[in-house]
Coordinates of C-alpha atoms and ligand atoms in Angstrom, one line a residue:
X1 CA -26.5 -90.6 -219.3
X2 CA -23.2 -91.5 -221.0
X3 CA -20.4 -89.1 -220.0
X4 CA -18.6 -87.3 -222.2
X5 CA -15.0 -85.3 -221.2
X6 CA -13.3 -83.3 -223.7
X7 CA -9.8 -82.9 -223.6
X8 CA -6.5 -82.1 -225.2
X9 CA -4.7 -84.4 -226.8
X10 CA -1.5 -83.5 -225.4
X11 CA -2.3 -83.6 -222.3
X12 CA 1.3 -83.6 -220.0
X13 CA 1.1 -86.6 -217.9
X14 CA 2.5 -84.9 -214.5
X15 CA -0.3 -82.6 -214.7
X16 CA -3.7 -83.1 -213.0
X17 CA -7.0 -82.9 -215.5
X18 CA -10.6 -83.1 -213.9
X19 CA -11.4 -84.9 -216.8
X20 CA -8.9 -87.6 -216.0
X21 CA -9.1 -87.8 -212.5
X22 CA -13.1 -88.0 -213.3
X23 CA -12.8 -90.4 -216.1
X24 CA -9.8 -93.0 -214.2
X25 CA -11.9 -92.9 -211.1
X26 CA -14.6 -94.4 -213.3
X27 CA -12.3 -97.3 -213.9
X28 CA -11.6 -98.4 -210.4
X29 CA -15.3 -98.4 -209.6
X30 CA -15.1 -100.9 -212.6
X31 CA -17.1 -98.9 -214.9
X32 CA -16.0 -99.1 -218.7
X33 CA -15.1 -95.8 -220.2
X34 CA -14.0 -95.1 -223.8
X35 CA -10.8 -93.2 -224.7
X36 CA -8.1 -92.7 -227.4
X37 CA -5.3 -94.5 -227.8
X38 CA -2.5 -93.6 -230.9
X39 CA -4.1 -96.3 -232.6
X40 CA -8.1 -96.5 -232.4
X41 CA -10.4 -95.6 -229.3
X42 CA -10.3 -98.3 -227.0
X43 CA -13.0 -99.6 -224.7
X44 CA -11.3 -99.8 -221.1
X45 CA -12.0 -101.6 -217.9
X46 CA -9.9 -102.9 -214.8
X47 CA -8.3 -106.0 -216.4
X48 CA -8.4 -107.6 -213.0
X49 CA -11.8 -107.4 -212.0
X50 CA -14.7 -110.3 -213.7
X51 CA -17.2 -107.5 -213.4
X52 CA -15.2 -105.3 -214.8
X53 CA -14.2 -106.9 -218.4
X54 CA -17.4 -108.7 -218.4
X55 CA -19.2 -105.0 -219.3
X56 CA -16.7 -104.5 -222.1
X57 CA -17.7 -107.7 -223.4
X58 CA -21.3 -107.1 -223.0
X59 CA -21.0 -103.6 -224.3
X60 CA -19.4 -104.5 -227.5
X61 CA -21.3 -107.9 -228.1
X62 CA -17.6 -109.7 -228.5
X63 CA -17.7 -113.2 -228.6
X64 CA -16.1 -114.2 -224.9
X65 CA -13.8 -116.6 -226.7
X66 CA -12.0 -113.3 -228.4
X67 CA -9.2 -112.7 -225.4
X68 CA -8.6 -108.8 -224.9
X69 CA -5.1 -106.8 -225.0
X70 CA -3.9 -105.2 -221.2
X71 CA -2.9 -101.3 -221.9
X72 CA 0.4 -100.2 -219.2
X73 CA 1.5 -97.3 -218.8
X74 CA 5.0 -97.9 -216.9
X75 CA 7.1 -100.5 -217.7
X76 CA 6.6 -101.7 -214.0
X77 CA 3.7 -102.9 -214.5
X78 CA 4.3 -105.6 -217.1
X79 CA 6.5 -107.2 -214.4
X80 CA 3.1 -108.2 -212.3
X81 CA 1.0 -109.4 -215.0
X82 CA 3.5 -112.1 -216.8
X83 CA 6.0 -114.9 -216.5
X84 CA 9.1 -113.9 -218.1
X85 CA 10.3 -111.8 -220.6
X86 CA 12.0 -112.9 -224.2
X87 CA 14.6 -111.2 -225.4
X88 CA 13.3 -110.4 -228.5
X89 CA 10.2 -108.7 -226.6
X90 CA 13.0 -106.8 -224.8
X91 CA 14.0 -105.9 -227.7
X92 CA 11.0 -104.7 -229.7
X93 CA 9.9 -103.2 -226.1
X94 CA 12.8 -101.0 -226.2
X95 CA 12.5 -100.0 -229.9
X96 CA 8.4 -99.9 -230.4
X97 CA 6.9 -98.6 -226.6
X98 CA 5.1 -97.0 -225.9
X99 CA 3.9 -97.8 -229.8
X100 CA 0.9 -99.9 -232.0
X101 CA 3.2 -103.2 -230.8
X102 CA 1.3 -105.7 -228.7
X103 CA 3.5 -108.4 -226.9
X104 CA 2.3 -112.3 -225.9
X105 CA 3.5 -113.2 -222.6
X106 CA 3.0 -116.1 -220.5
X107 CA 0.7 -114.9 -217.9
X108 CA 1.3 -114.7 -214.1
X109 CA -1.7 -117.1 -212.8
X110 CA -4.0 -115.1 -210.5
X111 CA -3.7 -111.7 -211.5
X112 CA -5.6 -110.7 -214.4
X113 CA -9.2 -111.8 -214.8
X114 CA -9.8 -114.8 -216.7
X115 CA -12.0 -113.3 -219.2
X116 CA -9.4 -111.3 -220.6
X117 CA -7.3 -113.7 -221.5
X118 CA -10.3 -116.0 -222.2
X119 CA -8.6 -118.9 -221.0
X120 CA -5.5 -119.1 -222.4
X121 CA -2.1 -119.4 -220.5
X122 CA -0.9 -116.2 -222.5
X123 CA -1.5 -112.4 -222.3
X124 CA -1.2 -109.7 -224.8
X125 CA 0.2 -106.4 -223.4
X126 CA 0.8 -103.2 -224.9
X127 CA 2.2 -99.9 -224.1
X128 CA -0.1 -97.1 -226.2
X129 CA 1.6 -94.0 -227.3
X130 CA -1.0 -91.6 -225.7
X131 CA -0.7 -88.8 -224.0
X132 CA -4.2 -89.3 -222.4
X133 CA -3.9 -92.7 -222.4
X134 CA -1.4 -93.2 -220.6
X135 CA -2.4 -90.7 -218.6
X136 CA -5.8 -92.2 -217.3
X137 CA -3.7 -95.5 -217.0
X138 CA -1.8 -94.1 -214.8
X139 CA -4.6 -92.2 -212.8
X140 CA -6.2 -95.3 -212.4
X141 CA -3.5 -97.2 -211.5
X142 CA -4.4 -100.2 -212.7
X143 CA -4.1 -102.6 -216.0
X144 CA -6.6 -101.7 -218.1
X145 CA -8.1 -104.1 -220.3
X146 CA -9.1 -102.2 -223.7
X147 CA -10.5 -103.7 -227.4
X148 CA -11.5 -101.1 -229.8
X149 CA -14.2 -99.1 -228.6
X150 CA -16.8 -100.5 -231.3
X151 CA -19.9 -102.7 -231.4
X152 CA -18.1 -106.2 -232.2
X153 CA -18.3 -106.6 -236.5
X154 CA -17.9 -103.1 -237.2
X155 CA -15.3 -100.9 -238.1
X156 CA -13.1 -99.7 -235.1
X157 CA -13.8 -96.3 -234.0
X158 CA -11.1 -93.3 -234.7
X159 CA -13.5 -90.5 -233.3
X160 CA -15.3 -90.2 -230.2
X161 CA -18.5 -89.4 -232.4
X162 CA -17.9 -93.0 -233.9
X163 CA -17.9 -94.4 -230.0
X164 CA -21.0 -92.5 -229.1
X165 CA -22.9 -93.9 -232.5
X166 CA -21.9 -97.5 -231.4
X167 CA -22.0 -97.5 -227.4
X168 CA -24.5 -94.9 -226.4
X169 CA -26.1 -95.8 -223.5
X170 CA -24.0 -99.0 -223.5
X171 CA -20.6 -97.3 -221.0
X172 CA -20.3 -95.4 -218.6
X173 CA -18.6 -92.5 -221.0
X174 CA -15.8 -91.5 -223.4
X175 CA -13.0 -89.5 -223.4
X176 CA -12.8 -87.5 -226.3
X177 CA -8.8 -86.4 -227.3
X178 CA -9.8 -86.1 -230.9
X179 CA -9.2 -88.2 -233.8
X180 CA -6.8 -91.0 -233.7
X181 CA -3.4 -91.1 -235.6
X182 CA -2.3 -94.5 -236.9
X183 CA -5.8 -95.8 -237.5
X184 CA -5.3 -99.2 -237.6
X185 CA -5.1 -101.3 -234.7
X186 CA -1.8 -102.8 -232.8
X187 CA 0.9 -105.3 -234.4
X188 CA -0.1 -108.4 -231.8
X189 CA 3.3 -110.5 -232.7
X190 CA 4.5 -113.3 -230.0
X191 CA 8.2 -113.6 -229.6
X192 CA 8.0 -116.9 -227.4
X193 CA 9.7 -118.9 -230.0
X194 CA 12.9 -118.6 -232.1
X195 CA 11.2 -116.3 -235.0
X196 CA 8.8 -113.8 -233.8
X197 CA 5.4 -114.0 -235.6
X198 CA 2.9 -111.6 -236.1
X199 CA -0.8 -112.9 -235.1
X200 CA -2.0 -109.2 -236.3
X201 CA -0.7 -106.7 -239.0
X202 CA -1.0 -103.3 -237.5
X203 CA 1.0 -100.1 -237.1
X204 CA 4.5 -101.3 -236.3
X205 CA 5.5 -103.1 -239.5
X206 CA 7.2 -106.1 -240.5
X207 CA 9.8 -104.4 -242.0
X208 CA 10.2 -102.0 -238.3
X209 CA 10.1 -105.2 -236.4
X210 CA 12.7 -107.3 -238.6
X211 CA 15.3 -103.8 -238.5
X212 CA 15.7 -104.8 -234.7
X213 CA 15.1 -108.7 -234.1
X214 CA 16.0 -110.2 -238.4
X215 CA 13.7 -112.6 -239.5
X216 CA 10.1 -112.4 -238.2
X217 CA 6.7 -114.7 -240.0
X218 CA 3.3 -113.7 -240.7
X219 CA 0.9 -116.4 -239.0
X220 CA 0.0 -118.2 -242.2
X221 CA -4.3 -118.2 -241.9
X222 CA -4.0 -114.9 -242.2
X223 CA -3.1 -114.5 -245.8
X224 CA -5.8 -117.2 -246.6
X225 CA -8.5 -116.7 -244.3
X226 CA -8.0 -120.4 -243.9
X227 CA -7.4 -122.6 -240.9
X228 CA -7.2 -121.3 -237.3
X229 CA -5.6 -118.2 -236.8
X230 CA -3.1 -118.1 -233.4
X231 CA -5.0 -114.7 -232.9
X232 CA -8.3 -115.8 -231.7
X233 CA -10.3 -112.5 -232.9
X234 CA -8.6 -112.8 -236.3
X235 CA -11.7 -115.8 -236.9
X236 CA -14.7 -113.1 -236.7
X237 CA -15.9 -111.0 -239.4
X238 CA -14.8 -107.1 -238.9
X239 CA -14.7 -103.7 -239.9
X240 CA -17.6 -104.3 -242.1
X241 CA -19.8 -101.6 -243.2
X242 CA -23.5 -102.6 -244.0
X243 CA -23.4 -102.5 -247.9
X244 CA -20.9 -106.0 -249.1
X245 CA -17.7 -104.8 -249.5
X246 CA -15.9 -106.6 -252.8
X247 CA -11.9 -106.0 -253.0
X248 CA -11.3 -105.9 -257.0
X249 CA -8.0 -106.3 -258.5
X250 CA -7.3 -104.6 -261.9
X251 CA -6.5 -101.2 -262.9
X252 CA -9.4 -98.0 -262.8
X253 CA -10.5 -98.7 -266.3
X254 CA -11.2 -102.3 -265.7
X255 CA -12.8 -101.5 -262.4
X256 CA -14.6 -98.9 -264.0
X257 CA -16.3 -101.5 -266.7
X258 CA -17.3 -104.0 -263.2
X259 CA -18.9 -100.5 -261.9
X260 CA -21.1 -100.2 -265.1
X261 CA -22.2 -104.1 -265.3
X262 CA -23.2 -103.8 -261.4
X263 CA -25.3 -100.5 -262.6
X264 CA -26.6 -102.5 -265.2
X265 CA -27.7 -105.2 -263.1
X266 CA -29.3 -101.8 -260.8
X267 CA -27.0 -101.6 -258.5
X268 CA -25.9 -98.7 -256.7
X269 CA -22.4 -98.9 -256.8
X270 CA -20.0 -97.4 -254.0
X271 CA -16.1 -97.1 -254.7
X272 CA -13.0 -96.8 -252.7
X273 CA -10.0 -95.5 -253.9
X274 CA -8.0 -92.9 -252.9
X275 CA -6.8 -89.1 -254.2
X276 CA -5.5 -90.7 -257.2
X277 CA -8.5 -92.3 -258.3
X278 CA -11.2 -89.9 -256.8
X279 CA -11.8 -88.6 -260.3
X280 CA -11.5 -92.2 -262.1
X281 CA -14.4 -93.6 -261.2
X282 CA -18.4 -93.0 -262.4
X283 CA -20.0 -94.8 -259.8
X284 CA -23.3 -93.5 -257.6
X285 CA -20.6 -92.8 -254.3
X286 CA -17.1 -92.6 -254.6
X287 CA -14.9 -92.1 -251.6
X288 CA -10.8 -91.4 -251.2
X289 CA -9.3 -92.8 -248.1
X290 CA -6.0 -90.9 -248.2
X291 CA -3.5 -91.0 -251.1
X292 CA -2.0 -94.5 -252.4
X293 CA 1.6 -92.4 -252.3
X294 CA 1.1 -92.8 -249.0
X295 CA 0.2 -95.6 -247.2
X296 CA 0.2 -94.3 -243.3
X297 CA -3.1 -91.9 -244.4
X298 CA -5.1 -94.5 -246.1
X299 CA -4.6 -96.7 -242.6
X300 CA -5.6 -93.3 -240.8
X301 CA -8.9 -93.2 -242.8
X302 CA -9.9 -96.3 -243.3
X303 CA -12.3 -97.3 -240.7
X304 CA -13.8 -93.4 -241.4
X305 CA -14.2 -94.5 -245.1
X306 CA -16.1 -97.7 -244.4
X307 CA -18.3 -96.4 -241.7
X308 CA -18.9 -93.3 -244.7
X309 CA -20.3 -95.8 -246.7
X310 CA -23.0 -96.4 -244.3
X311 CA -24.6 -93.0 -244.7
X312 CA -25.4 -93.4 -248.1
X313 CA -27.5 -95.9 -249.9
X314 CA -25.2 -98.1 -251.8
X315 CA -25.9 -101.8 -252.3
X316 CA -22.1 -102.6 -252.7
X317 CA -18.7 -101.2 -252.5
X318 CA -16.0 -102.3 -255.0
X319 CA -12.4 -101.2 -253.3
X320 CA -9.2 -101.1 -254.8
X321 CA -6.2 -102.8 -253.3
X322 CA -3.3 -101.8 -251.5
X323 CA 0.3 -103.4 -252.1
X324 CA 1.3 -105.6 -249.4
X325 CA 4.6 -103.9 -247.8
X326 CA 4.5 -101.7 -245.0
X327 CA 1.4 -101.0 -243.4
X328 CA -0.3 -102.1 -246.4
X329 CA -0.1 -105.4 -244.8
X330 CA -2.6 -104.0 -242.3
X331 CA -4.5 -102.3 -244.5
X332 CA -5.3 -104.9 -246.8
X333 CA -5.7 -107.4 -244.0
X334 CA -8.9 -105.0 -242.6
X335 CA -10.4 -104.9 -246.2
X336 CA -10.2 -108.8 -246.3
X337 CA -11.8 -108.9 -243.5
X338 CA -14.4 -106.5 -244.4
X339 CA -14.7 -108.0 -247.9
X340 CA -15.1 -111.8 -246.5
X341 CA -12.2 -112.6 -248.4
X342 CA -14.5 -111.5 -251.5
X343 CA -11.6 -110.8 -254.2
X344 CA -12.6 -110.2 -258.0
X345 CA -10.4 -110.3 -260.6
X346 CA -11.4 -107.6 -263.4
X347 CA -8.0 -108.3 -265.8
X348 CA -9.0 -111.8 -266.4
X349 CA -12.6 -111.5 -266.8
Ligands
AMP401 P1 -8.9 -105.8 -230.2 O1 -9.1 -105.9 -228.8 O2 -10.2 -105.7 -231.0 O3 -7.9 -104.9 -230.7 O4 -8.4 -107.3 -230.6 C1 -7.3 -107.8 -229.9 C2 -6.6 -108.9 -230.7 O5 -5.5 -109.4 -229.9 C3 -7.5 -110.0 -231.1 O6 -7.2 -110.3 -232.5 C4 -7.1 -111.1 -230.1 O7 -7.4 -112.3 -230.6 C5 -5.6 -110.8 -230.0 N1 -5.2 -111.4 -228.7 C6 -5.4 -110.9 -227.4 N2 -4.8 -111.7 -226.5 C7 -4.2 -112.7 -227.2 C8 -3.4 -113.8 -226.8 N3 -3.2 -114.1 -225.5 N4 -2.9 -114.6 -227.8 C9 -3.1 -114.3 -229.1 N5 -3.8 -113.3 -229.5 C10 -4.4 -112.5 -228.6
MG402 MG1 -11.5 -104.6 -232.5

């Protein structure tokens, strides 16, 4: 029977919680338990046991090839898992953690399991900016190895009920601090050369990251979905709910005329905008994921609105698109993803 502690969000970190003390004792017996992070719920493990991280894997179905990100919850700690430190990860250290940034280091050789860094000679750390996870970090006293808490291909999980549906019976339990805030994963960016470059869009921006170190790059395949992304889980197909996902580029009213050929054709069509276009659209579902005025709450609903989708019976889902600046970025990097990279142009049809 899969375990199931609810707690406070805010749980104070000097405190002692029987759910926490339950839950982190769990993770030094290498069990894998669920909790939330700022970001999405993440599916933890002792990153230094092979047992261990082997479950997670095996739990979410991720490809083994797909390296995982190591969650701290003092600064000490990063000093035992890696090589050195860059400035400019000093830097954004200081400014984004604990924080949605996730840092490549050179990795310290014989400390960390080899499955989570699936081989490489790198390791991608982050600090979360969680009251309970940092406090179960710190319980268990150990680095804690932790992808979103998700079957592998579909979107990440920002409520405990959206664990439960995908990993029932699959972990040893979840901690359940409510929904998550950012709702998008982690910036991963790697600072070991002169520009910083972000592998992953996420919930530190470009824009945050280049106030503190100037110029930073966007790892080219991920614009294109061509050639080898430098993030090796940037490859797989994500966040994709079971109906095809299209993105469509135009304004409502074009949209709207794409909506009626698909019902034409007998479709059922599914639509996602946002507050603005809720009442725009004639289509057999239509779902708003935030408000376009702001960006932040269409990242914090996103993965809620694509797993919606799949309660209804729609044989596609047209989305709109988001402008690429500020978490945008992320935002429309998750819809590619969901979409395959399936873009269609309504002006010039
Ligand atoms: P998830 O665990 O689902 O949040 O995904 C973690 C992301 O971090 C994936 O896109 C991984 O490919 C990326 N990642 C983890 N470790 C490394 C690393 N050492 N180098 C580059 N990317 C990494
Ligand atoms: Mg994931």
């Amino acid at each position: 029977m899969m375990k199931h502690w609810i707690v406070e969000s805010d749980v104070d970190i000097n405190k002692s919680y029987p759910q926490i003390v339950d839950s982190s004792f769990f993770l030094q017996q290498n069990e894998v338990v669920a909790f939330p992070t700022e970001t999405v719920y993440g599916l933890g493990a002792n990153a230094s046991s092979d047992e261990a991280v082997e479950k997670i894997f095996k739990a979410k179905g991720r490809p083994s090839d797909n390296p995982l990100i190591v969650h701290i919850a003092k600064r000490e700690q990063l000093i035992e898992l890696v090589e050195e430190i860059p400035k400019n990860a000093e830097l954004l250290m200081e400014a984004y953690w604990p924080g949605p940034l996730t840092i490549i280091f050179k990795r310290k050789k014989g400390v960390l399991s080899e499955k989570v860094t699936a081989g490489l000679e790198t390791v991608a750390v982050r600090m979360p900016d969680h009251p309970v996870a940092l406090a179960i970090i710190s319980a268990a006293g150990l680095p804690i190895a932790a992808p979103s808490a998700n079957r592998s291909g579909k979107p990440s999980p920002t409520t405990a009920q959206h664990v439960i549906d995908d990993l029932e019976g699959r972990i040893a339990g979840v901690v359940d601090g409510g929904e998550t805030g950012v709702g998008v994963e982690s910036t991963v960016v790697d600072c070991s050369g002169e520009t910083p470059v972000i592998l992953r869009p996420g919930g530190v921006t470009k824009e945050q990251l280049e106030e503190v170190v100037g110029d930073v790059k966007v790892d080219a395949a991920l614009q294109t979905g061509e050639g080898a992304p430098k993030s090796p889980g940037m490859k797989y197909t994500h966040y994709a709910p079971n109906a095809p996902v299209y993105l469509v580029e135009g304004t409502p009213h074009d949209i709207q005329k794409l909506i009626d050929e698909k019902k034409r054709e007998g479709l059922k069509v599914g639509v996602l905008t946002t507050a603005e276009g809720k009442e725009l659209y004639d289509a057999a579902l239509v779902l708003a994921c935030g408000e376009r005025k702001n960006l932040s709450s269409v990242a914090h609903m996103l993965y809620d609105t694509l797993r919606a989708f799949n309660s209804s019976d729609v044989d596609i889902i047209l989305s709109e698109m988001f402008p690429l600046e500020g978490v945008g970025l992320a935002i429309m990097n998750r819809l590619q993803k969901a979409a395959g990279h399936r873009v269609i142009n309504v002006e010039n049809k």
